[in-house]
mmCIF file of N, CA and C in Angstrom:
data_model
loop_
_atom_site.group_PDB
_atom_site.id
_atom_site.type_symbol
_atom_site.label_atom_id
_atom_site.label_comp_id
_atom_site.label_asym_id
_atom_site.label_seq_id
_atom_site.Cartn_x
_atom_site.Cartn_y
_atom_site.Cartn_z
ATOM 1 N N MET I 2 2.343 -22.139 -6.905
ATOM 2 C CA MET I 2 2.014 -21.236 -7.989
ATOM 3 C C MET I 2 3.226 -20.357 -8.296
ATOM 4 N N THR I 3 3.356 -19.916 -9.512
ATOM 5 C CA THR I 3 4.487 -19.113 -9.952
ATOM 6 C C THR I 3 4.336 -17.661 -9.509
ATOM 7 N N THR I 4 5.418 -17.096 -9.017
ATOM 8 C CA THR I 4 5.433 -15.692 -8.632
ATOM 9 C C THR I 4 5.724 -14.852 -9.863
ATOM 10 N N THR I 5 4.959 -13.769 -10.022
ATOM 11 C CA THR I 5 5.086 -12.882 -11.162
ATOM 12 C C THR I 5 5.320 -11.460 -10.670
ATOM 13 N N ARG I 6 6.177 -10.739 -11.358
ATOM 14 C CA ARG I 6 6.350 -9.320 -11.051
ATOM 15 C C ARG I 6 5.044 -8.605 -11.354
ATOM 16 N N CYS I 7 4.718 -7.616 -10.542
ATOM 17 C CA CYS I 7 3.519 -6.826 -10.786
ATOM 18 C C CYS I 7 3.768 -5.397 -10.313
ATOM 19 N N HIS I 8 2.865 -4.508 -10.691
ATOM 20 C CA HIS I 8 3.021 -3.106 -10.321
ATOM 21 C C HIS I 8 1.671 -2.392 -10.333
ATOM 22 N N ALA I 9 1.655 -1.239 -9.726
ATOM 23 C CA ALA I 9 0.493 -0.355 -9.747
ATOM 24 C C ALA I 9 1.035 1.070 -9.792
ATOM 25 N N ARG I 10 0.686 1.783 -10.849
ATOM 26 C CA ARG I 10 1.214 3.136 -11.050
ATOM 27 C C ARG I 10 0.173 4.188 -10.681
ATOM 28 N N ASP I 11 0.676 5.348 -10.286
ATOM 29 C CA ASP I 11 -0.163 6.528 -10.026
ATOM 30 C C ASP I 11 -1.294 6.243 -9.044
ATOM 31 N N VAL I 12 -0.937 5.640 -7.920
ATOM 32 C CA VAL I 12 -1.906 5.299 -6.883
ATOM 33 C C VAL I 12 -1.979 6.453 -5.877
ATOM 34 N N GLU I 13 -3.191 6.940 -5.632
ATOM 35 C CA GLU I 13 -3.370 8.004 -4.647
ATOM 36 C C GLU I 13 -3.355 7.401 -3.250
ATOM 37 N N VAL I 14 -2.466 7.911 -2.424
ATOM 38 C CA VAL I 14 -2.293 7.409 -1.065
ATOM 39 C C VAL I 14 -2.372 8.587 -0.109
ATOM 40 N N THR I 15 -3.159 8.436 0.943
ATOM 41 C CA THR I 15 -3.207 9.442 2.006
ATOM 42 C C THR I 15 -2.692 8.784 3.273
ATOM 43 N N LEU I 16 -1.597 9.317 3.784
ATOM 44 C CA LEU I 16 -0.968 8.810 4.997
ATOM 45 C C LEU I 16 -0.986 9.919 6.036
ATOM 46 N N ARG I 17 -1.711 9.691 7.116
ATOM 47 C CA ARG I 17 -1.832 10.695 8.186
ATOM 48 C C ARG I 17 -2.177 12.070 7.623
ATOM 49 N N SER I 18 -3.203 12.142 6.811
ATOM 50 C CA SER I 18 -3.746 13.377 6.231
ATOM 51 C C SER I 18 -2.875 14.007 5.149
ATOM 52 N N LYS I 19 -1.799 13.358 4.735
ATOM 53 C CA LYS I 19 -0.947 13.875 3.652
ATOM 54 C C LYS I 19 -1.168 13.005 2.420
ATOM 55 N N THR I 20 -1.688 13.623 1.342
ATOM 56 C CA THR I 20 -1.987 12.882 0.116
ATOM 57 C C THR I 20 -0.825 12.990 -0.858
ATOM 58 N N MET I 21 -0.518 11.858 -1.504
ATOM 59 C CA MET I 21 0.558 11.800 -2.496
ATOM 60 C C MET I 21 0.204 10.737 -3.536
ATOM 61 N N VAL I 22 0.900 10.730 -4.638
ATOM 62 C CA VAL I 22 0.722 9.725 -5.682
ATOM 63 C C VAL I 22 1.984 8.871 -5.721
ATOM 64 N N LEU I 23 1.803 7.542 -5.576
ATOM 65 C CA LEU I 23 2.939 6.626 -5.505
ATOM 66 C C LEU I 23 2.854 5.561 -6.584
ATOM 67 N N ASP I 24 4.001 5.012 -6.945
ATOM 68 C CA ASP I 24 4.095 3.867 -7.847
ATOM 69 C C ASP I 24 4.569 2.672 -7.020
ATOM 70 N N PHE I 25 3.808 1.583 -7.070
ATOM 71 C CA PHE I 25 4.134 0.364 -6.339
ATOM 72 C C PHE I 25 4.699 -0.682 -7.295
ATOM 73 N N THR I 26 5.664 -1.462 -6.837
ATOM 74 C CA THR I 26 6.160 -2.615 -7.571
ATOM 75 C C THR I 26 6.251 -3.775 -6.598
ATOM 76 N N GLY I 27 6.206 -4.986 -7.135
ATOM 77 C CA GLY I 27 6.300 -6.134 -6.241
ATOM 78 C C GLY I 27 6.080 -7.446 -6.938
ATOM 79 N N GLU I 28 5.497 -8.385 -6.187
ATOM 80 C CA GLU I 28 5.274 -9.736 -6.684
ATOM 81 C C GLU I 28 3.857 -10.185 -6.375
ATOM 82 N N CYS I 29 3.294 -10.930 -7.310
ATOM 83 C CA CYS I 29 1.955 -11.494 -7.164
ATOM 84 C C CYS I 29 2.033 -12.958 -7.569
ATOM 85 N N ASP I 30 1.220 -13.789 -6.930
ATOM 86 C CA ASP I 30 1.209 -15.188 -7.355
ATOM 87 C C ASP I 30 -0.215 -15.734 -7.510
ATOM 88 N N GLY I 31 -1.182 -14.864 -7.682
ATOM 89 C CA GLY I 31 -2.551 -15.300 -7.854
ATOM 90 C C GLY I 31 -3.322 -15.301 -6.545
ATOM 91 N N GLU I 32 -2.680 -15.665 -5.456
ATOM 92 C CA GLU I 32 -3.329 -15.657 -4.148
ATOM 93 C C GLU I 32 -2.684 -14.650 -3.204
ATOM 94 N N ALA I 33 -1.406 -14.420 -3.365
ATOM 95 C CA ALA I 33 -0.694 -13.486 -2.492
ATOM 96 C C ALA I 33 -0.188 -12.310 -3.313
ATOM 97 N N ILE I 34 -0.065 -11.189 -2.637
ATOM 98 C CA ILE I 34 0.436 -9.991 -3.296
ATOM 99 C C ILE I 34 1.335 -9.256 -2.310
ATOM 100 N N ARG I 35 2.406 -8.683 -2.835
ATOM 101 C CA ARG I 35 3.297 -7.856 -2.017
ATOM 102 C C ARG I 35 3.782 -6.721 -2.898
ATOM 103 N N LEU I 36 3.346 -5.501 -2.569
ATOM 104 C CA LEU I 36 3.702 -4.315 -3.327
ATOM 105 C C LEU I 36 4.425 -3.333 -2.415
ATOM 106 N N VAL I 37 5.451 -2.681 -2.961
ATOM 107 C CA VAL I 37 6.256 -1.738 -2.185
ATOM 108 C C VAL I 37 6.333 -0.413 -2.935
ATOM 109 N N ALA I 38 6.205 0.693 -2.190
ATOM 110 C CA ALA I 38 6.380 2.029 -2.766
ATOM 111 C C ALA I 38 7.262 2.850 -1.830
ATOM 112 N N GLU I 39 8.079 3.672 -2.433
ATOM 113 C CA GLU I 39 8.923 4.589 -1.671
ATOM 114 C C GLU I 39 8.137 5.867 -1.407
ATOM 115 N N LEU I 40 8.202 6.348 -0.161
ATOM 116 C CA LEU I 40 7.562 7.609 0.202
ATOM 117 C C LEU I 40 8.504 8.761 -0.129
ATOM 118 N N PRO I 41 7.951 9.881 -0.602
ATOM 119 C CA PRO I 41 8.815 11.028 -0.903
ATOM 120 C C PRO I 41 9.453 11.574 0.369
ATOM 121 N N ASP I 42 10.651 12.125 0.229
ATOM 122 C CA ASP I 42 11.366 12.707 1.360
ATOM 123 C C ASP I 42 11.478 14.202 1.141
ATOM 124 N N ALA I 43 10.584 14.934 1.803
ATOM 125 C CA ALA I 43 10.601 16.394 1.672
ATOM 126 C C ALA I 43 11.446 17.042 2.751
ATOM 127 N N GLY I 44 12.093 16.223 3.581
ATOM 128 C CA GLY I 44 12.990 16.755 4.593
ATOM 129 C C GLY I 44 12.392 16.881 5.979
ATOM 130 N N GLY I 45 11.117 16.539 6.136
ATOM 131 C CA GLY I 45 10.484 16.625 7.448
ATOM 132 C C GLY I 45 10.814 15.413 8.301
ATOM 133 N N PRO I 46 10.483 15.463 9.592
ATOM 134 C CA PRO I 46 10.831 14.379 10.505
ATOM 135 C C PRO I 46 10.132 13.055 10.191
ATOM 136 N N GLU I 47 8.962 13.099 9.531
ATOM 137 C CA GLU I 47 8.259 11.864 9.193
ATOM 138 C C GLU I 47 8.241 11.616 7.689
ATOM 139 N N ASP I 48 9.089 12.277 6.934
ATOM 140 C CA ASP I 48 9.120 12.108 5.484
ATOM 141 C C ASP I 48 10.072 10.983 5.102
ATOM 142 N N GLY I 49 9.824 10.422 3.918
ATOM 143 C CA GLY I 49 10.638 9.318 3.437
ATOM 144 C C GLY I 49 10.148 8.014 4.008
ATOM 145 N N GLY I 50 10.747 6.922 3.577
ATOM 146 C CA GLY I 50 10.369 5.599 4.055
ATOM 147 C C GLY I 50 9.698 4.782 2.967
ATOM 148 N N THR I 51 8.970 3.742 3.393
ATOM 149 C CA THR I 51 8.306 2.853 2.448
ATOM 150 C C THR I 51 6.918 2.471 2.948
ATOM 151 N N VAL I 52 6.084 2.087 1.983
ATOM 152 C CA VAL I 52 4.779 1.490 2.259
ATOM 153 C C VAL I 52 4.791 0.119 1.610
ATOM 154 N N VAL I 53 4.451 -0.918 2.375
ATOM 155 C CA VAL I 53 4.371 -2.279 1.854
ATOM 156 C C VAL I 53 2.934 -2.759 2.024
ATOM 157 N N LEU I 54 2.311 -3.162 0.916
ATOM 158 C CA LEU I 54 0.951 -3.705 0.945
ATOM 159 C C LEU I 54 1.022 -5.206 0.721
ATOM 160 N N GLU I 55 0.364 -5.977 1.582
ATOM 161 C CA GLU I 55 0.306 -7.428 1.449
ATOM 162 C C GLU I 55 -1.102 -7.870 1.828
ATOM 163 N N GLN I 56 -1.788 -8.534 0.904
ATOM 164 C CA GLN I 56 -3.136 -9.020 1.185
ATOM 165 C C GLN I 56 -3.939 -7.937 1.897
ATOM 166 N N GLY I 57 -4.358 -8.153 3.122
ATOM 167 C CA GLY I 57 -5.158 -7.190 3.871
ATOM 168 C C GLY I 57 -4.377 -6.419 4.903
ATOM 169 N N THR I 58 -3.064 -6.284 4.703
ATOM 170 C CA THR I 58 -2.247 -5.544 5.656
ATOM 171 C C THR I 58 -1.362 -4.525 4.945
ATOM 172 N N ALA I 59 -0.878 -3.584 5.726
ATOM 173 C CA ALA I 59 0.085 -2.600 5.227
ATOM 174 C C ALA I 59 1.106 -2.351 6.325
ATOM 175 N N THR I 60 2.333 -2.109 5.916
ATOM 176 C CA THR I 60 3.388 -1.733 6.845
ATOM 177 C C THR I 60 3.996 -0.429 6.337
ATOM 178 N N VAL I 61 4.012 0.572 7.205
ATOM 179 C CA VAL I 61 4.612 1.860 6.869
ATOM 180 C C VAL I 61 5.873 1.992 7.707
ATOM 181 N N THR I 62 7.013 2.146 7.028
ATOM 182 C CA THR I 62 8.288 2.321 7.709
ATOM 183 C C THR I 62 8.791 3.722 7.394
ATOM 184 N N GLN I 63 9.008 4.496 8.438
ATOM 185 C CA GLN I 63 9.505 5.855 8.295
ATOM 186 C C GLN I 63 10.556 6.100 9.364
ATOM 187 N N PRO I 64 11.306 7.210 9.236
ATOM 188 C CA PRO I 64 12.255 7.522 10.292
ATOM 189 C C PRO I 64 11.525 7.525 11.644
ATOM 190 N N GLY I 65 12.068 6.844 12.584
ATOM 191 C CA GLY I 65 11.450 6.801 13.899
ATOM 192 C C GLY I 65 10.613 5.577 14.165
ATOM 193 N N GLY I 66 10.378 4.723 13.140
ATOM 194 C CA GLY I 66 9.638 3.506 13.456
ATOM 195 C C GLY I 66 8.860 2.904 12.312
ATOM 196 N N GLU I 67 8.132 1.874 12.687
ATOM 197 C CA GLU I 67 7.365 1.081 11.736
ATOM 198 C C GLU I 67 5.962 0.880 12.311
ATOM 199 N N VAL I 68 4.938 0.988 11.462
ATOM 200 C CA VAL I 68 3.562 0.820 11.889
ATOM 201 C C VAL I 68 2.930 -0.288 11.052
ATOM 202 N N HIS I 69 2.282 -1.240 11.730
ATOM 203 C CA HIS I 69 1.586 -2.328 11.053
ATOM 204 C C HIS I 69 0.090 -2.031 11.087
ATOM 205 N N LEU I 70 -0.523 -2.088 9.910
ATOM 206 C CA LEU I 70 -1.931 -1.736 9.770
ATOM 207 C C LEU I 70 -2.716 -2.899 9.176
ATOM 208 N N GLU I 71 -4.034 -2.883 9.402
ATOM 209 C CA GLU I 71 -4.929 -3.879 8.818
ATOM 210 C C GLU I 71 -5.994 -3.171 7.994
ATOM 211 N N ALA I 72 -6.442 -3.829 6.924
ATOM 212 C CA ALA I 72 -7.516 -3.276 6.114
ATOM 213 C C ALA I 72 -8.797 -3.235 6.941
ATOM 214 N N ARG I 73 -9.544 -2.142 6.803
ATOM 215 C CA ARG I 73 -10.804 -2.004 7.535
ATOM 216 C C ARG I 73 -11.796 -3.075 7.096
ATOM 217 N N GLU I 74 -11.770 -3.411 5.804
ATOM 218 C CA GLU I 74 -12.645 -4.435 5.237
ATOM 219 C C GLU I 74 -11.810 -5.378 4.380
ATOM 220 N N PRO I 75 -12.287 -6.601 4.131
ATOM 221 C CA PRO I 75 -11.532 -7.536 3.282
ATOM 222 C C PRO I 75 -11.235 -6.930 1.905
ATOM 223 N N VAL I 76 -10.048 -7.240 1.386
ATOM 224 C CA VAL I 76 -9.597 -6.697 0.103
ATOM 225 C C VAL I 76 -9.670 -7.784 -0.954
ATOM 226 N N SER I 77 -10.233 -7.431 -2.110
ATOM 227 C CA SER I 77 -10.299 -8.362 -3.232
ATOM 228 C C SER I 77 -9.348 -7.864 -4.316
ATOM 229 N N TRP I 78 -8.346 -8.673 -4.646
ATOM 230 C CA TRP I 78 -7.378 -8.321 -5.687
ATOM 231 C C TRP I 78 -7.799 -9.010 -6.977
ATOM 232 N N ASP I 79 -8.853 -8.519 -7.608
ATOM 233 C CA ASP I 79 -9.409 -9.195 -8.777
ATOM 234 C C ASP I 79 -9.073 -8.513 -10.098
ATOM 235 N N GLY I 80 -8.127 -7.598 -10.078
ATOM 236 C CA GLY I 80 -7.725 -6.914 -11.309
ATOM 237 C C GLY I 80 -8.408 -5.570 -11.496
ATOM 238 N N GLU I 81 -9.493 -5.331 -10.772
ATOM 239 C CA GLU I 81 -10.175 -4.040 -10.832
ATOM 240 C C GLU I 81 -9.521 -3.086 -9.837
ATOM 241 N N PRO I 82 -9.554 -1.777 -10.093
ATOM 242 C CA PRO I 82 -9.012 -0.822 -9.124
ATOM 243 C C PRO I 82 -9.735 -0.957 -7.781
ATOM 244 N N VAL I 83 -8.970 -0.903 -6.703
ATOM 245 C CA VAL I 83 -9.562 -1.029 -5.365
ATOM 246 C C VAL I 83 -9.225 0.197 -4.525
ATOM 247 N N ASP I 84 -10.110 0.481 -3.591
ATOM 248 C CA ASP I 84 -9.899 1.497 -2.578
ATOM 249 C C ASP I 84 -9.839 0.772 -1.242
ATOM 250 N N VAL I 85 -8.807 1.046 -0.452
ATOM 251 C CA VAL I 85 -8.624 0.351 0.820
ATOM 252 C C VAL I 85 -8.263 1.351 1.905
ATOM 253 N N ASP I 86 -8.941 1.254 3.043
ATOM 254 C CA ASP I 86 -8.586 2.026 4.220
ATOM 255 C C ASP I 86 -7.872 1.099 5.192
ATOM 256 N N PHE I 87 -6.701 1.518 5.674
ATOM 257 C CA PHE I 87 -5.932 0.735 6.636
ATOM 258 C C PHE I 87 -5.954 1.441 7.987
ATOM 259 N N VAL I 88 -6.140 0.648 9.040
ATOM 260 C CA VAL I 88 -6.283 1.177 10.394
ATOM 261 C C VAL I 88 -5.346 0.445 11.347
ATOM 262 N N LEU I 89 -5.105 1.042 12.491
ATOM 263 C CA LEU I 89 -4.405 0.346 13.561
ATOM 264 C C LEU I 89 -5.377 -0.673 14.151
ATOM 265 N N PRO I 90 -4.953 -1.916 14.353
ATOM 266 C CA PRO I 90 -5.860 -2.921 14.902
ATOM 267 C C PRO I 90 -6.478 -2.497 16.238
ATOM 268 N N GLU I 91 -5.718 -1.778 17.051
ATOM 269 C CA GLU I 91 -6.227 -1.364 18.354
ATOM 270 C C GLU I 91 -7.055 -0.079 18.298
ATOM 271 N N SER I 92 -7.142 0.550 17.117
ATOM 272 C CA SER I 92 -7.895 1.791 16.960
ATOM 273 C C SER I 92 -8.564 1.828 15.582
ATOM 274 N N PRO I 93 -9.496 0.903 15.314
ATOM 275 C CA PRO I 93 -10.053 0.759 13.967
ATOM 276 C C PRO I 93 -10.965 1.901 13.513
ATOM 277 N N GLU I 94 -11.286 2.829 14.396
ATOM 278 C CA GLU I 94 -12.159 3.935 13.992
ATOM 279 C C GLU I 94 -11.428 5.016 13.207
ATOM 280 N N SER I 95 -10.109 5.034 13.244
ATOM 281 C CA SER I 95 -9.327 6.064 12.563
ATOM 282 C C SER I 95 -8.500 5.476 11.435
ATOM 283 N N THR I 96 -8.704 5.994 10.226
ATOM 284 C CA THR I 96 -7.918 5.559 9.078
ATOM 285 C C THR I 96 -6.545 6.213 9.135
ATOM 286 N N VAL I 97 -5.496 5.391 9.078
ATOM 287 C CA VAL I 97 -4.119 5.890 9.081
ATOM 288 C C VAL I 97 -3.605 6.012 7.646
ATOM 289 N N LEU I 98 -3.979 5.043 6.802
ATOM 290 C CA LEU I 98 -3.520 4.985 5.418
ATOM 291 C C LEU I 98 -4.716 4.685 4.524
ATOM 292 N N ALA I 99 -4.967 5.552 3.550
ATOM 293 C CA ALA I 99 -6.036 5.327 2.575
ATOM 294 C C ALA I 99 -5.392 5.174 1.204
ATOM 295 N N VAL I 100 -5.754 4.110 0.497
ATOM 296 C CA VAL I 100 -5.230 3.832 -0.837
ATOM 297 C C VAL I 100 -6.407 3.896 -1.794
ATOM 298 N N ARG I 101 -6.304 4.705 -2.847
ATOM 299 C CA ARG I 101 -7.402 4.911 -3.783
ATOM 300 C C ARG I 101 -6.972 4.566 -5.208
ATOM 301 N N GLY I 102 -7.768 3.761 -5.880
ATOM 302 C CA GLY I 102 -7.517 3.449 -7.275
ATOM 303 C C GLY I 102 -6.334 2.532 -7.524
ATOM 304 N N LEU I 103 -6.099 1.604 -6.612
ATOM 305 C CA LEU I 103 -4.984 0.657 -6.764
ATOM 306 C C LEU I 103 -5.373 -0.405 -7.796
ATOM 307 N N ALA I 104 -4.755 -0.319 -8.960
ATOM 308 C CA ALA I 104 -5.004 -1.280 -10.040
ATOM 309 C C ALA I 104 -3.704 -2.031 -10.310
ATOM 310 N N VAL I 105 -3.667 -3.296 -9.935
ATOM 311 C CA VAL I 105 -2.457 -4.104 -10.074
ATOM 312 C C VAL I 105 -2.371 -4.676 -11.482
ATOM 313 N N ALA I 106 -1.212 -4.488 -12.119
ATOM 314 C CA ALA I 106 -0.956 -5.026 -13.450
ATOM 315 C C ALA I 106 0.193 -6.023 -13.351
ATOM 316 N N LEU I 107 0.089 -7.108 -14.084
ATOM 317 C CA LEU I 107 1.143 -8.111 -14.089
ATOM 318 C C LEU I 107 2.273 -7.691 -15.019
ATOM 319 N N GLY I 108 3.474 -8.141 -14.696
ATOM 320 C CA GLY I 108 4.644 -7.833 -15.513
ATOM 321 C C GLY I 108 5.473 -6.756 -14.870
ATOM 322 N N PRO I 109 6.696 -6.564 -15.371
ATOM 323 C CA PRO I 109 7.566 -5.537 -14.808
ATOM 324 C C PRO I 109 7.039 -4.145 -15.134
ATOM 325 N N ASP I 110 7.356 -3.191 -14.285
ATOM 326 C CA ASP I 110 6.971 -1.805 -14.512
ATOM 327 C C ASP I 110 8.016 -1.155 -15.401
ATOM 328 N N ASN I 111 7.649 -0.932 -16.641
ATOM 329 C CA ASN I 111 8.604 -0.376 -17.602
ATOM 330 C C ASN I 111 8.480 1.140 -17.745
ATOM 331 N N GLY I 112 7.888 1.755 -16.726
ATOM 332 C CA GLY I 112 7.925 3.198 -16.674
ATOM 333 C C GLY I 112 6.831 3.937 -17.274
#
């Protein structure tokens, strides 16, 4: 299947109790999705980095390390906005990353 550029703008993300609005860009091919957003850098020890969303997983890379997360429930990328809670596989009772209103649009993000 052909890979297409895609994006999701103004997505509310809560990472370790800190809420922010991020813009994701990436690639979609109908079955797979990979979206990346840059985290703001306010100068703190855990500020800055990236969030990568792929299918039912997320990877958060920040100064000091990388965390791999899994969706609490299966994710459906059907074009409708989705809400997803991501947890550590070994500690599924605690949400580490919450994504709210993720609506993926096809095509380049023209701002």
